[in-house]
Amino acid sequence: MTLVGTNVEMAGARAKVSGAVSYIADMEFPGQLYAKALRSPFAHAKLIRIDASKAAALPGVRAVVTRDDLAGLNPYFGTGVEDQPVVVIDKTRYAGDIVAAVAADNRDIAEEAVTLIEAEYQELPAVTDVLQSAHAQAPIIHEQHVDKQAGGNIHGVYRAASGDIEQGFREADEIIENTYTIPPVQHGHIEPHAVTAFWEPSGKLVVHTPCQTPSPLQEQIAKIYKLPLNRVRVIVPFVGGGYGGKNHARIEPVVALLARKARRPVQWILTREEVFLTGRRFGAVVKIKTGFKRDGRLWARQAEAWYDMGAYALSGPANTKNACIIAGGPYNIPHRDYTTYAVYTNLPPAGPYRGVGASHICWAYESDIDDIARRLQLDPLALRLQNLINEGDKFITGETMTSVGIGECVKQAANAIGWAGRAEQSLRSETIVRAKGLAVAIKSTSTPSTSAASVRLNSDGSAILLTSSCDMGQGAQTALAQIVGDELGLPFERVSVTFPDTDFTPYDKSTSSSRTTFHMGKAAQIAAGQIRDQLLQIGAITLEARVEDLELRDARLQVKGAPEKYLTYPQLFRALYGDPSGSLFGSHTLRTEGGVDSATGQGKGSSFWFYSAAGAEVEVDTETGKVRVLQVASAVDVGKAIHPLQCDLQNEGSALAGLGSALFEEMRFADGQPINCTFLDYLLPSMQDHPGAFKSLLVETPHPDGPYGAKGMGEAALPPMAPAIGNAIANALNGARVRDLPVKPDKIVAALVANKQRG
């Protein structure tokens, strides 16, 4: 390998830093119109009447769409659960639901037109608390999509168990039981949701979008408009950040409807306030009970988690199901019983956010691990190492664990922050205390899953990888080019990777779940390997050598140990075609097997598992509750780092996101109405919040099925960061703990007061 494992210049880097990259908002088509939407002012209400005649009559308005324009369509869409209408049909399900939309010559006219639309509502009782929504007596949000046996607004119930939980608790020496809450947070991608759509004269729909799932989006839109897939074209340029927030069809269906009615291209770029109404991370409540032996062995664990999906399901059921099997963490526990619930609420629809359900339960189980260590007067590091899963162990799903680097992750994280045991604590002044904390995490990736790759080798020794994987800043194009380059013996600059365009690029399930390097990388490696094999066969005949004695290096085929005996790529093509021109092709569809039974939790939970650990040192003012993060370390088992620097940057980004979730990020609502949906009111980490020291640690435990042993990277570092910071804060406060994120100053002061009253 000459490219894999090196820090080549990232694809598109110079264009990005020079401002030459075009995002959706930079695109403009002849005759383009601009969209705006009328949104529901109520969290839950019947739509009694809608009249858009005054808006349609306004000069400059070219199209207005309401529920009356859905005739002849399949009006509902969704990922797995088709429960979201293109525009509101019968009732609104959250404050911000799209009731009608306008396309006009400019944005000012569109905004004015929206105010002219008359809508009459009958307000209904709304439910915005996930536990209240799960109650049998709660107002029902989706009559057709709830589990009647579970009751309330529960869409799905998922369970995983092993051993005998009641026996486990009877045999335990001690038991602790706690409840944790995690609020919804905003993805914070710089580029807002943006779509441009138009219909060609042939009746073909073309959609330009920063969606992370172009292939599934194509399928959903085709179903809405009753079109074959070849009549829907989805094009994705560089994406200005996603983190899961652009993982589904969001505003694409309604923009396409406007474009069809107006017969012109329509563009809709959301404001930041609208982004807050379009997507967010799930909120959750986690109840966890753990029985343990006095020698530190974890013996029984029971967990229940309620995930707030919001008004529409999207990937909520899948995320909730994935969270179930990891609800107890990466630990060997003889007796386990985990249940998770996917619950509708009258809040904006949720979706995946770096960690896909793992951060919620990690916050709970890693906080409890430290509390157990404190009760037993054990070093939290030693307690974790005593109970962590190891290579060859059976997981709760019944599968055998492979490529397990979790122990090395937590040891490296502890060493990086100078861990010397929980009792280490330093007083900087009468009220300022410093302490350290650790946490570990396990996460799955989407399984089963499909990715297809096609590689074309040109006669001059340049190659193109056709893929529907998106580059949204994580460096997918770079890593994939490195893999193809090494397979074909080409320098990095001789390999290019396409942007997704469903007219030309093959199917990919999604650019999410940190699956791209493993799935698309392997598909690309195999596709390029097919071309390599063809070249070796041609070379063996031409050079009169055995295939096993040949290699591709430095853009040519040569005899091993005798580099003077070689053929250039044009010479190889001449040998094949009689002329130094033409192309060679390779293609492969990678389909990973697996899946877990919803009722039993048994099966193959993940084609590969993520393992990570975090360490943090904080400074806490016990008088004001203010926290300053002094240093953090993030360790991730990447299998093989294709591009180490990109991995380090992913680590740092996840660390900052985890810090924000730990200390101040939360979306707040009052009776279903958002009250902090701008970056002026919603607090993201700033440069001043960045830890004084950050250490990225890449643990390489090769996976047998990954390209060159690689697994994944992007999301793994986030889940353990908040509990590591939370554990450091609790250590600084002598065990006083805040169990409700974010850990704000007022909560710290309240925890100190409560701890003092108890003690």
JSON list of N, CA, C and O in Angstrom, two decimals, residues 4 19 63 78-79 88 134 168 175 234 269 279 291 303 331 395 400 415 493 600 610 620-621 708 740:
[
{"chain": "A", "resi": 4, "resn": "VAL", "atom": "N", "xyz": [-3.13, 4.07, 1.08]},
{"chain": "A", "resi": 4, "resn": "VAL", "atom": "CA", "xyz": [-3.87, 3.76, 2.30]},
{"chain": "A", "resi": 4, "resn": "VAL", "atom": "C", "xyz": [-2.96, 3.93, 3.51]},
{"chain": "A", "resi": 4, "resn": "VAL", "atom": "O", "xyz": [-1.84, 3.41, 3.53]},
{"chain": "A", "resi": 19, "resn": "GLY", "atom": "N", "xyz": [-13.27, 28.89, -1.91]},
{"chain": "A", "resi": 19, "resn": "GLY", "atom": "CA", "xyz": [-14.64, 29.31, -2.17]},
{"chain": "A", "resi": 19, "resn": "GLY", "atom": "C", "xyz": [-15.15, 28.94, -3.54]},
{"chain": "A", "resi": 19, "resn": "GLY", "atom": "O", "xyz": [-16.18, 29.47, -3.99]},
{"chain": "A", "resi": 63, "resn": "ALA", "atom": "N", "xyz": [-47.15, 29.43, -8.46]},
{"chain": "A", "resi": 63, "resn": "ALA", "atom": "CA", "xyz": [-47.79, 28.19, -8.04]},
{"chain": "A", "resi": 63, "resn": "ALA", "atom": "C", "xyz": [-48.02, 28.22, -6.54]},
{"chain": "A", "resi": 63, "resn": "ALA", "atom": "O", "xyz": [-47.19, 28.74, -5.78]},
{"chain": "A", "resi": 78, "resn": "GLY", "atom": "N", "xyz": [-41.95, 8.32, 3.70]},
{"chain": "A", "resi": 78, "resn": "GLY", "atom": "CA", "xyz": [-41.22, 8.06, 4.93]},
{"chain": "A", "resi": 78, "resn": "GLY", "atom": "C", "xyz": [-40.22, 6.93, 4.74]},
{"chain": "A", "resi": 78, "resn": "GLY", "atom": "O", "xyz": [-40.22, 6.24, 3.72]},
{"chain": "A", "resi": 79, "resn": "THR", "atom": "N", "xyz": [-39.35, 6.74, 5.73]},
{"chain": "A", "resi": 79, "resn": "THR", "atom": "CA", "xyz": [-38.34, 5.69, 5.69]},
{"chain": "A", "resi": 79, "resn": "THR", "atom": "C", "xyz": [-38.89, 4.49, 6.45]},
{"chain": "A", "resi": 79, "resn": "THR", "atom": "O", "xyz": [-38.84, 4.45, 7.67]},
{"chain": "A", "resi": 88, "resn": "VAL", "atom": "N", "xyz": [-49.80, 19.06, 4.71]},
{"chain": "A", "resi": 88, "resn": "VAL", "atom": "CA", "xyz": [-50.81, 18.57, 5.66]},
{"chain": "A", "resi": 88, "resn": "VAL", "atom": "C", "xyz": [-52.11, 18.24, 4.95]},
{"chain": "A", "resi": 88, "resn": "VAL", "atom": "O", "xyz": [-52.61, 19.02, 4.12]},
{"chain": "A", "resi": 134, "resn": "ALA", "atom": "N", "xyz": [-46.34, 8.12, 25.67]},
{"chain": "A", "resi": 134, "resn": "ALA", "atom": "CA", "xyz": [-46.38, 6.65, 25.68]},
{"chain": "A", "resi": 134, "resn": "ALA", "atom": "C", "xyz": [-47.51, 6.12, 26.57]},
{"chain": "A", "resi": 134, "resn": "ALA", "atom": "O", "xyz": [-47.80, 4.92, 26.54]},
{"chain": "A", "resi": 168, "resn": "GLY", "atom": "N", "xyz": [-30.64, -12.97, 38.15]},
{"chain": "A", "resi": 168, "resn": "GLY", "atom": "CA", "xyz": [-29.45, -12.12, 38.24]},
{"chain": "A", "resi": 168, "resn": "GLY", "atom": "C", "xyz": [-29.54, -11.12, 39.36]},
{"chain": "A", "resi": 168, "resn": "GLY", "atom": "O", "xyz": [-28.58, -10.91, 40.11]},
{"chain": "A", "resi": 175, "resn": "ILE", "atom": "N", "xyz": [-27.49, -3.44, 44.22]},
{"chain": "A", "resi": 175, "resn": "ILE", "atom": "CA", "xyz": [-28.25, -3.00, 43.05]},
{"chain": "A", "resi": 175, "resn": "ILE", "atom": "C", "xyz": [-28.35, -1.48, 43.07]},
{"chain": "A", "resi": 175, "resn": "ILE", "atom": "O", "xyz": [-28.58, -0.88, 44.13]},
{"chain": "A", "resi": 234, "resn": "VAL", "atom": "N", "xyz": [-31.76, 12.18, -9.07]},
{"chain": "A", "resi": 234, "resn": "VAL", "atom": "CA", "xyz": [-31.32, 12.89, -7.87]},
{"chain": "A", "resi": 234, "resn": "VAL", "atom": "C", "xyz": [-29.82, 13.16, -8.00]},
{"chain": "A", "resi": 234, "resn": "VAL", "atom": "O", "xyz": [-29.03, 12.23, -8.22]},
{"chain": "A", "resi": 269, "resn": "ILE", "atom": "N", "xyz": [-34.47, 27.27, -0.05]},
{"chain": "A", "resi": 269, "resn": "ILE", "atom": "CA", "xyz": [-33.37, 27.23, 0.91]},
{"chain": "A", "resi": 269, "resn": "ILE", "atom": "C", "xyz": [-33.94, 27.63, 2.26]},
{"chain": "A", "resi": 269, "resn": "ILE", "atom": "O", "xyz": [-34.46, 28.73, 2.43]},
{"chain": "A", "resi": 279, "resn": "GLY", "atom": "N", "xyz": [-35.58, 19.10, 11.40]},
{"chain": "A", "resi": 279, "resn": "GLY", "atom": "CA", "xyz": [-34.88, 17.92, 11.90]},
{"chain": "A", "resi": 279, "resn": "GLY", "atom": "C", "xyz": [-34.16, 18.20, 13.21]},
{"chain": "A", "resi": 279, "resn": "GLY", "atom": "O", "xyz": [-33.83, 19.33, 13.53]},
{"chain": "A", "resi": 291, "resn": "GLY", "atom": "N", "xyz": [-27.37, -4.83, 38.78]},
{"chain": "A", "resi": 291, "resn": "GLY", "atom": "CA", "xyz": [-26.94, -5.63, 39.93]},
{"chain": "A", "resi": 291, "resn": "GLY", "atom": "C", "xyz": [-25.49, -6.04, 39.74]},
{"chain": "A", "resi": 291, "resn": "GLY", "atom": "O", "xyz": [-25.07, -6.39, 38.63]},
{"chain": "A", "resi": 303, "resn": "ALA", "atom": "N", "xyz": [-32.65, -2.40, 31.34]},
{"chain": "A", "resi": 303, "resn": "ALA", "atom": "CA", "xyz": [-32.73, -1.03, 30.83]},
{"chain": "A", "resi": 303, "resn": "ALA", "atom": "C", "xyz": [-34.00, -0.85, 30.01]},
{"chain": "A", "resi": 303, "resn": "ALA", "atom": "O", "xyz": [-34.42, -1.76, 29.28]},
{"chain": "A", "resi": 331, "resn": "TYR", "atom": "N", "xyz": [-20.29, -4.52, 27.62]},
{"chain": "A", "resi": 331, "resn": "TYR", "atom": "CA", "xyz": [-19.90, -5.28, 28.81]},
{"chain": "A", "resi": 331, "resn": "TYR", "atom": "C", "xyz": [-20.42, -6.72, 28.76]},
{"chain": "A", "resi": 331, "resn": "TYR", "atom": "O", "xyz": [-21.47, -7.00, 28.18]},
{"chain": "A", "resi": 395, "resn": "PHE", "atom": "N", "xyz": [-22.15, -11.70, 22.23]},
{"chain": "A", "resi": 395, "resn": "PHE", "atom": "CA", "xyz": [-22.90, -10.50, 22.58]},
{"chain": "A", "resi": 395, "resn": "PHE", "atom": "C", "xyz": [-24.33, -10.88, 22.92]},
{"chain": "A", "resi": 395, "resn": "PHE", "atom": "O", "xyz": [-24.74, -12.04, 22.78]},
{"chain": "A", "resi": 400, "resn": "THR", "atom": "N", "xyz": [-20.86, -13.73, 17.73]},
{"chain": "A", "resi": 400, "resn": "THR", "atom": "CA", "xyz": [-19.50, -13.74, 18.24]},
{"chain": "A", "resi": 400, "resn": "THR", "atom": "C", "xyz": [-18.82, -12.43, 17.85]},
{"chain": "A", "resi": 400, "resn": "THR", "atom": "O", "xyz": [-18.83, -12.03, 16.68]},
{"chain": "A", "resi": 415, "resn": "ASN", "atom": "N", "xyz": [-4.54, 6.90, 29.66]},
{"chain": "A", "resi": 415, "resn": "ASN", "atom": "CA", "xyz": [-3.13, 7.30, 29.69]},
{"chain": "A", "resi": 415, "resn": "ASN", "atom": "C", "xyz": [-2.95, 8.71, 29.14]},
{"chain": "A", "resi": 415, "resn": "ASN", "atom": "O", "xyz": [-2.13, 9.49, 29.65]},
{"chain": "A", "resi": 493, "resn": "GLU", "atom": "N", "xyz": [-3.64, 11.38, -7.56]},
{"chain": "A", "resi": 493, "resn": "GLU", "atom": "CA", "xyz": [-4.19, 12.36, -8.50]},
{"chain": "A", "resi": 493, "resn": "GLU", "atom": "C", "xyz": [-4.72, 11.70, -9.78]},
{"chain": "A", "resi": 493, "resn": "GLU", "atom": "O", "xyz": [-5.40, 12.35, -10.58]},
{"chain": "A", "resi": 600, "resn": "THR", "atom": "N", "xyz": [-37.01, -10.90, 19.98]},
{"chain": "A", "resi": 600, "resn": "THR", "atom": "CA", "xyz": [-36.03, -11.66, 20.78]},
{"chain": "A", "resi": 600, "resn": "THR", "atom": "C", "xyz": [-34.69, -10.97, 20.92]},
{"chain": "A", "resi": 600, "resn": "THR", "atom": "O", "xyz": [-33.91, -11.30, 21.82]},
{"chain": "A", "resi": 610, "resn": "PHE", "atom": "N", "xyz": [-18.49, -0.63, 16.29]},
{"chain": "A", "resi": 610, "resn": "PHE", "atom": "CA", "xyz": [-17.63, 0.49, 16.68]},
{"chain": "A", "resi": 610, "resn": "PHE", "atom": "C", "xyz": [-17.29, 0.38, 18.16]},
{"chain": "A", "resi": 610, "resn": "PHE", "atom": "O", "xyz": [-18.17, 0.11, 18.98]},
{"chain": "A", "resi": 620, "resn": "VAL", "atom": "N", "xyz": [-14.36, 22.71, 37.87]},
{"chain": "A", "resi": 620, "resn": "VAL", "atom": "CA", "xyz": [-15.71, 23.08, 38.28]},
{"chain": "A", "resi": 620, "resn": "VAL", "atom": "C", "xyz": [-15.66, 24.11, 39.39]},
{"chain": "A", "resi": 620, "resn": "VAL", "atom": "O", "xyz": [-14.92, 23.94, 40.38]},
{"chain": "A", "resi": 621, "resn": "ASP", "atom": "N", "xyz": [-16.42, 25.17, 39.21]},
{"chain": "A", "resi": 621, "resn": "ASP", "atom": "CA", "xyz": [-16.59, 26.16, 40.27]},
{"chain": "A", "resi": 621, "resn": "ASP", "atom": "C", "xyz": [-17.78, 25.71, 41.11]},
{"chain": "A", "resi": 621, "resn": "ASP", "atom": "O", "xyz": [-18.93, 25.76, 40.66]},
{"chain": "A", "resi": 708, "resn": "TYR", "atom": "N", "xyz": [-8.79, -3.36, 3.55]},
{"chain": "A", "resi": 708, "resn": "TYR", "atom": "CA", "xyz": [-7.51, -3.24, 4.25]},
{"chain": "A", "resi": 708, "resn": "TYR", "atom": "C", "xyz": [-7.69, -3.30, 5.77]},
{"chain": "A", "resi": 708, "resn": "TYR", "atom": "O", "xyz": [-6.86, -2.80, 6.52]},
{"chain": "A", "resi": 740, "resn": "ASP", "atom": "N", "xyz": [-29.49, 14.61, 34.14]},
{"chain": "A", "resi": 740, "resn": "ASP", "atom": "CA", "xyz": [-30.29, 15.16, 33.05]},
{"chain": "A", "resi": 740, "resn": "ASP", "atom": "C", "xyz": [-29.42, 16.10, 32.21]},
{"chain": "A", "resi": 740, "resn": "ASP", "atom": "O", "xyz": [-28.97, 17.15, 32.71]}
]
